[in-house]
XYZ file of C-alpha atoms in Angstrom:
379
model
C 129.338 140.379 -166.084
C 130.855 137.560 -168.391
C 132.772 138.818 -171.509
C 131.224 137.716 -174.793
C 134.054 135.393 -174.897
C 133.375 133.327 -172.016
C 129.864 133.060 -172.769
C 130.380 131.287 -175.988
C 132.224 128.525 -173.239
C 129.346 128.312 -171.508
C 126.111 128.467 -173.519
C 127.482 127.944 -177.061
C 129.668 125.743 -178.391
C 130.542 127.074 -181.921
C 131.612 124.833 -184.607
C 131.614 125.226 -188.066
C 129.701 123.381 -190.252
C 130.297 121.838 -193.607
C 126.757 122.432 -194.358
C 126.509 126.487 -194.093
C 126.244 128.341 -197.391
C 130.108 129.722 -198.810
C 128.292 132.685 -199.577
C 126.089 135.687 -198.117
C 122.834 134.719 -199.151
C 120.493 137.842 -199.568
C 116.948 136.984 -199.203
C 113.623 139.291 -199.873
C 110.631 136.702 -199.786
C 108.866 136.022 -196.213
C 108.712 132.311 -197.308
C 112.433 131.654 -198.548
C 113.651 132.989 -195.182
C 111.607 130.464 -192.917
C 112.798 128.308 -194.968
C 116.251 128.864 -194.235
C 115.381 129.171 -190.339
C 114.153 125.370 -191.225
C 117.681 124.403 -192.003
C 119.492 126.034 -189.236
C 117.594 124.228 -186.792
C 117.768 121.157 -188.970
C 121.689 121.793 -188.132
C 120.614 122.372 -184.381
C 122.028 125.929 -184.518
C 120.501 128.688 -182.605
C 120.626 131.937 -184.402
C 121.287 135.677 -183.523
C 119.185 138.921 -185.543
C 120.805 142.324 -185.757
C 118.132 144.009 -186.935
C 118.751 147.369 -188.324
C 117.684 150.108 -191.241
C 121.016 149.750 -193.051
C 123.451 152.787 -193.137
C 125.312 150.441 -191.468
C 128.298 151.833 -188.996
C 131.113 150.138 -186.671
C 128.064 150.228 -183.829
C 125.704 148.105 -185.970
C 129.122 146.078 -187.179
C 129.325 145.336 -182.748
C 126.290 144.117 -182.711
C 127.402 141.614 -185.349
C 130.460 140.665 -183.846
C 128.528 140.545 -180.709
C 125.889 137.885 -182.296
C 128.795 136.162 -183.700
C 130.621 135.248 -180.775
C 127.196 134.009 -178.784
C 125.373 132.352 -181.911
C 125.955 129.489 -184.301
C 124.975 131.405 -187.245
C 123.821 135.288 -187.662
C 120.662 136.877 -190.039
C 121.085 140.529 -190.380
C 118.058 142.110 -191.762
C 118.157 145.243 -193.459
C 114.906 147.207 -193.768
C 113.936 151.003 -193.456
C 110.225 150.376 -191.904
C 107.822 153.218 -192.554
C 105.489 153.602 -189.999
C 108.140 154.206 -187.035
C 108.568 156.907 -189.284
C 106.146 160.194 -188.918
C 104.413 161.991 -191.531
C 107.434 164.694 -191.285
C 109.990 163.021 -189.834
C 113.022 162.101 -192.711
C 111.402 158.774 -194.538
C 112.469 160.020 -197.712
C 115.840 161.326 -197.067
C 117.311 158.846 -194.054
C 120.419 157.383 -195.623
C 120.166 154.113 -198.018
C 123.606 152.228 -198.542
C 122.805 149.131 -199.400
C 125.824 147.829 -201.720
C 128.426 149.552 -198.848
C 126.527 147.466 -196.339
C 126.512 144.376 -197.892
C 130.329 145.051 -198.923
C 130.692 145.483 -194.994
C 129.015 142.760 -193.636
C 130.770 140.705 -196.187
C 133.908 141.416 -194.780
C 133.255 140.623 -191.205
C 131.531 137.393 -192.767
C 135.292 136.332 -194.351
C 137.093 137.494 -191.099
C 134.388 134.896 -189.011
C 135.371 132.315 -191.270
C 138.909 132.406 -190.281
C 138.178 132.290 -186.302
C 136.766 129.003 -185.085
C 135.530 130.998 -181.951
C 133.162 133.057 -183.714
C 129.831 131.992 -185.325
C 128.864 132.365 -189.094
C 127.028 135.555 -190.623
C 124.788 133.512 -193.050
C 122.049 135.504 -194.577
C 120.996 139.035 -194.960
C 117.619 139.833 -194.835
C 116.205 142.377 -196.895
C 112.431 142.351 -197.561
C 110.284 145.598 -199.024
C 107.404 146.957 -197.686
C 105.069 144.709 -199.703
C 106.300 141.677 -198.373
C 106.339 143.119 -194.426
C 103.374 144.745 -194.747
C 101.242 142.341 -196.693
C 97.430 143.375 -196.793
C 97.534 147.436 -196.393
C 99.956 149.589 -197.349
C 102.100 150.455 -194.163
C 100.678 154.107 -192.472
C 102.302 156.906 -190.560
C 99.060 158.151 -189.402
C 98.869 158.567 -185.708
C 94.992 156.781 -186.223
C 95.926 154.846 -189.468
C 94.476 151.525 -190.717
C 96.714 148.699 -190.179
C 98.028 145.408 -187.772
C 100.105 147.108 -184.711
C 101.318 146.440 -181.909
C 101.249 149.301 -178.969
C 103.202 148.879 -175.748
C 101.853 151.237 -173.058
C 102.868 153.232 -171.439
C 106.262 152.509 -172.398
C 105.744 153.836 -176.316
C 103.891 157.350 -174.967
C 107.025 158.717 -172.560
C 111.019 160.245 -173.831
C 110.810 159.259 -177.257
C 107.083 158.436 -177.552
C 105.992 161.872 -176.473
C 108.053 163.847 -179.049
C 107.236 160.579 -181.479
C 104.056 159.562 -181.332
C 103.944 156.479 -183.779
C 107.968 155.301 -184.014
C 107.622 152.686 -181.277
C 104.347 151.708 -182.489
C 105.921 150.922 -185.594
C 109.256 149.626 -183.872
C 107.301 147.247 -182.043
C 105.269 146.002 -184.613
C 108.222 145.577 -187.314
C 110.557 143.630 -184.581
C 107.112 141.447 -183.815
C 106.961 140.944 -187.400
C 110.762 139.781 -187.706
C 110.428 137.871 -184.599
C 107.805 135.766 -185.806
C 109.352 135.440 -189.945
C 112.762 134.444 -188.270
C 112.225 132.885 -184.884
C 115.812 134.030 -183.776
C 117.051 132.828 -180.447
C 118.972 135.794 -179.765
C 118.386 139.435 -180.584
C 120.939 142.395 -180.571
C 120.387 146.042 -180.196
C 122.553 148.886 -179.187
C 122.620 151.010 -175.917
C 121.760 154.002 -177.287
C 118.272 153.123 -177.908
C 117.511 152.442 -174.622
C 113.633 152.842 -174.239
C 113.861 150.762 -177.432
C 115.042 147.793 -176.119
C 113.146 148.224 -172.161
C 109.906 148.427 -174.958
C 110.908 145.171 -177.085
C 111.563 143.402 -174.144
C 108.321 143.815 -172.887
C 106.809 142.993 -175.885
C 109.074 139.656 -176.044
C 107.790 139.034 -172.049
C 104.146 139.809 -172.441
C 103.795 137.928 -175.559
C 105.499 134.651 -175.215
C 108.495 135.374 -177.539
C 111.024 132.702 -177.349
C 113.977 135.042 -178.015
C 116.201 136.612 -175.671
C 117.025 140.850 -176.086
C 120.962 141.710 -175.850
C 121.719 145.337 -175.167
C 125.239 146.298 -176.424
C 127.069 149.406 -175.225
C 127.096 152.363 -177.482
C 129.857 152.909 -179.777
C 131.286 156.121 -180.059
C 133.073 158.535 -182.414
C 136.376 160.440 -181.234
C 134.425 163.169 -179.790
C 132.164 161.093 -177.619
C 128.965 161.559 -180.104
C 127.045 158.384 -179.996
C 127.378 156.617 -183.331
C 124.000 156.912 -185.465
C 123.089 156.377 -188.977
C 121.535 160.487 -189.157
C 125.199 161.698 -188.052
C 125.995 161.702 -191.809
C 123.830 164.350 -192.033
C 125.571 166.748 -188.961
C 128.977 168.094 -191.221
C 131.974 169.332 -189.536
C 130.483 172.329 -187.208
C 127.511 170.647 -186.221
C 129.440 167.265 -185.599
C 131.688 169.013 -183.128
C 129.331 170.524 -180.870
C 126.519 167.822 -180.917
C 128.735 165.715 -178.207
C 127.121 168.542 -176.010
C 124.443 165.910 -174.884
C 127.220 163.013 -173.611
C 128.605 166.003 -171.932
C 125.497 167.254 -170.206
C 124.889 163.438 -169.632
C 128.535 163.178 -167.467
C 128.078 165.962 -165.616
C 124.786 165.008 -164.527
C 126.270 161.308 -163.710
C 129.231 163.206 -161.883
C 126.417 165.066 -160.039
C 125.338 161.611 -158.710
C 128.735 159.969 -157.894
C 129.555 163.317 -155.632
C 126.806 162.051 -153.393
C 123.199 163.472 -154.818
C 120.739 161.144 -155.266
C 117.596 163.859 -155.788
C 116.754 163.957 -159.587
C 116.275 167.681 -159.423
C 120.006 167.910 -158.371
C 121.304 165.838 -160.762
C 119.634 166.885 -163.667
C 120.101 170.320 -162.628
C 124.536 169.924 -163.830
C 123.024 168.172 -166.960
C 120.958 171.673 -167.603
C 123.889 173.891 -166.487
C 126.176 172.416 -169.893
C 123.675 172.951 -172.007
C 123.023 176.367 -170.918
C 126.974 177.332 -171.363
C 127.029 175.727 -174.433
C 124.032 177.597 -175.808
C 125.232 180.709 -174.253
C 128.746 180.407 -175.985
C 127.307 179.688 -179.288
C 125.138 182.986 -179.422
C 128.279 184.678 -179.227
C 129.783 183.647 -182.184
C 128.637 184.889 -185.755
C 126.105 182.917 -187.884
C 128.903 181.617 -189.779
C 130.695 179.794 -187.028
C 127.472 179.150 -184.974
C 125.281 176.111 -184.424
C 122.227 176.345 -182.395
C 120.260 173.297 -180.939
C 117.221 172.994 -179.017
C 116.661 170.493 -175.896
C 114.055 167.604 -176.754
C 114.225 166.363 -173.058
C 116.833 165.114 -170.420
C 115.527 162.767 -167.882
C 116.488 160.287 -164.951
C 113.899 156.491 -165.604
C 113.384 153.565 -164.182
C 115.407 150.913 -165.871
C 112.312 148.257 -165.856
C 109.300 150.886 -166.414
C 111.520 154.141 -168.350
C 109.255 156.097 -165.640
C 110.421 159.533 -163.639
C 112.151 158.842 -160.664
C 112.031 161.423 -158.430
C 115.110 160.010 -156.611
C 117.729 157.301 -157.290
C 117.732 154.045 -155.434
C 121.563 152.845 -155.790
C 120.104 149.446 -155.569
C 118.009 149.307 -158.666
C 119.997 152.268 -160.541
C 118.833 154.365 -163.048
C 118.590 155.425 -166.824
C 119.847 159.097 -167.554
C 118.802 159.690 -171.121
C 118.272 162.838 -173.278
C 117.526 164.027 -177.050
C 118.291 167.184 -178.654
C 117.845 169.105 -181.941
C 120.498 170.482 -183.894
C 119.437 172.658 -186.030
C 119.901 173.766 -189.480
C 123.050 175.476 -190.389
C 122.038 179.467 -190.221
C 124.550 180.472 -192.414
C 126.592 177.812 -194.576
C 130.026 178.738 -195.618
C 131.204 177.725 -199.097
C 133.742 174.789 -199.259
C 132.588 173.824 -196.049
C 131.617 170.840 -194.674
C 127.568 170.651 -194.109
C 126.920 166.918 -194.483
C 124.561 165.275 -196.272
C 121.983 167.142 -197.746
C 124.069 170.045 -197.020
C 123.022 171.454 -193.683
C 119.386 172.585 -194.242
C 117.875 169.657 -192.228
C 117.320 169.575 -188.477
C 119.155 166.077 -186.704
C 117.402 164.785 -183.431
C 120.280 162.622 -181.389
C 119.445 160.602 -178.802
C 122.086 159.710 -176.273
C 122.213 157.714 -172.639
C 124.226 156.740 -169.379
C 123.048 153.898 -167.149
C 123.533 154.859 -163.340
C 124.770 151.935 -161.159
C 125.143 149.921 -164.379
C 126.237 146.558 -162.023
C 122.794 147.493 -160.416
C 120.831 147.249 -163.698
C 122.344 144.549 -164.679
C 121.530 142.350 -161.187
C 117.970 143.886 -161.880
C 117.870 143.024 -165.308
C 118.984 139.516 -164.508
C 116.111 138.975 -162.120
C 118.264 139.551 -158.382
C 116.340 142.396 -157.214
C 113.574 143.089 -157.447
C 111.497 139.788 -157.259
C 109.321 141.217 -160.072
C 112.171 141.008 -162.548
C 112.813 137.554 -162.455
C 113.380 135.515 -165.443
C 113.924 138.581 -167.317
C 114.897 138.286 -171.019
C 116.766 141.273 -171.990
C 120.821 140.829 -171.131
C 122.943 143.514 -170.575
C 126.305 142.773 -172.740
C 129.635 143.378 -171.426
């Protein structure tokens, strides 16, 4: 597939304009930011959205970079929606860092200025929950009153299953941003990869004139998937939660040796995790960390369904989730993370199987049902 670069040669020319704003402008009201979608297409500039919850990291800061290089100008929007959010799920404690994450989207802003190749981060987006959720107060109820938008079966399978309302309220956020901003390009990462199958289907079956970019995960030295929760792992939790990538590889290893029954494969994935578990038992509460396997699974990369085998044709999505849990016995001085160990962090992690495969598929090649697809696998 194209580098970023070489797509800017081809479907964007990037040049700067005397007429963007010298400043990050930081926006709250519905109404001010149509207004500024008004003048970008005034200026004839299309227009990338990162969405995100804030707690901003160097994976979120990719996605930037990634809208910068492919758009004239790029809206990050910084919101922590309730209702993908479940009645006990971590609302009330998931990170807030507002001034660091205006500080560091600043500073990619300046470093854009300087490169005539790159596009312009213009405007941060940053309404409340009064403005997004104008005529009831937003709900984490699994029947709550409210304006949604439900994508079955996609938002009941992986993720849906162990969270019954968080794509219902992914879904109906992004639809909500999609329509307030109009953006003609949208950026998510890898790692939540039913998350952007499930918005692309929502931007297919409902007419959305925005195309879905799926960036590859960024990673931490260990191989952990970067993730705005991971502030909350510490050092001893941190260094055995890249257990999942690792139970991931060996299951993708599994495949490349020749096996193409899921069973098989999923079977090395299960035989990590095991070893891992087994090793940690045998270490004293105040060394050990325990987790707990959500689910590790081989999906379609159109439907996120079970596949019972792998077709090296269409590829596959090899995804899992696990719990680590709370710290059993926290050592003084040490290194717990945020809210000092007690909590319980669910990581999600993925590999994509015959990624060249997925992407041809993706791209509309093969099958003959995927054609004119709108999500875009980035290099």
């Amino acid at each position: 597939m194209a580098s970023s670069a070489s797509k800017v040669a081809t479907a964007v020319r990037i040049v700067k304009s005397d007429g963007l704003p010298s400043l990050l402008r930081q926006v709250t009201k519905v109404s001010r930011i149509r207004e500024i979608r008004k003048e970008s297409l005034h200026r004839r500039h299309n227009v990338g959205l990162v969405p995100t919850m804030g707690a901003l990291h160097d994976g979120h800061l990719t996605l930037i970079r990634h809208a910068a290089a492919q758009n004239h100008e790029v809206y990050v929007s910084i919101y922590v929606n309730p209702t993908q959010f479940g009645q006990n799920e971590d609302l009330g404690s998931y990170p807030r860092t507002l001034d660091k994450d205006l500080e560091k989207i600043d500073t990619l802003r300046k470093e854009f200025e300087r490169n005539d190749q790159m596009g312009q981060i213009t405007t941060v987006f940053r309404p409340n929950s009064e403005e997004m959720y104008p005529i009831l107060p937003p709900t984490s109820e699994i029947d709550g009153d409210g304006s949604f938008v439900n994508i079955r079966p996609l938002d009941r399978i992986l993720e849906g299953r162990s969270r019954p309302v968080f794509f219902r309220g992914v879904a109906t956020v992004c639809m909500k941003l999609f329509n307030i901003i109009q953006p003609d390009n949208v950026y998510f990462g890898q790692k939540d990869i039913q998350q952007t199958i499930l918005i692309n289907r929502m931007v297919k079956d409902f007419h959305i004139n925005t195309r879905v970019h799926v960036v590859p995960t960024m990673r931490e030295s260990n191989d952990l998937a970067m993730s705005s929760r991971n502030v909350y792992l510490g050092q001893r939790r941190r260094a055995v939660a890249n257990v999942l990538i690792r139970a991931l590889k060996a299951a993708e290893q599994a495949y490349v040796a020749g096996n193409r029954e899921s069973n098989t494969i999923l079977r090395a994935a299960f035989e990590v995790l095991h070893s891992t578990h087994e090793s940690q038992l045998r270490l004293p509460p105040s060394k050990r960390v325990s987790f707990e396997v959500d689910y590790i699974s081989l999906n379609s990369p159109s439907t996120m369904q079970t596949l019972e085998q792998i077709k090296p044709s269409e590829g596959a999505v090899l995804s899992g989730a696990i719990k680590m849990l709370p710290l059993e016995d926290p050592q003084e001085g040490e290194d717990n993370g945020l809210g000092g160990g007690i909590s319980t962090v669910r990581l999600i992690d993925n590999l994509l199987i015959e990624q060249e495969s997925i992407m041809s598929y993706m791209r509309g090649s093969v099958p003959a049902r995927a054609e004119n697809s709108s999500l875009v696998l980035d290099a």
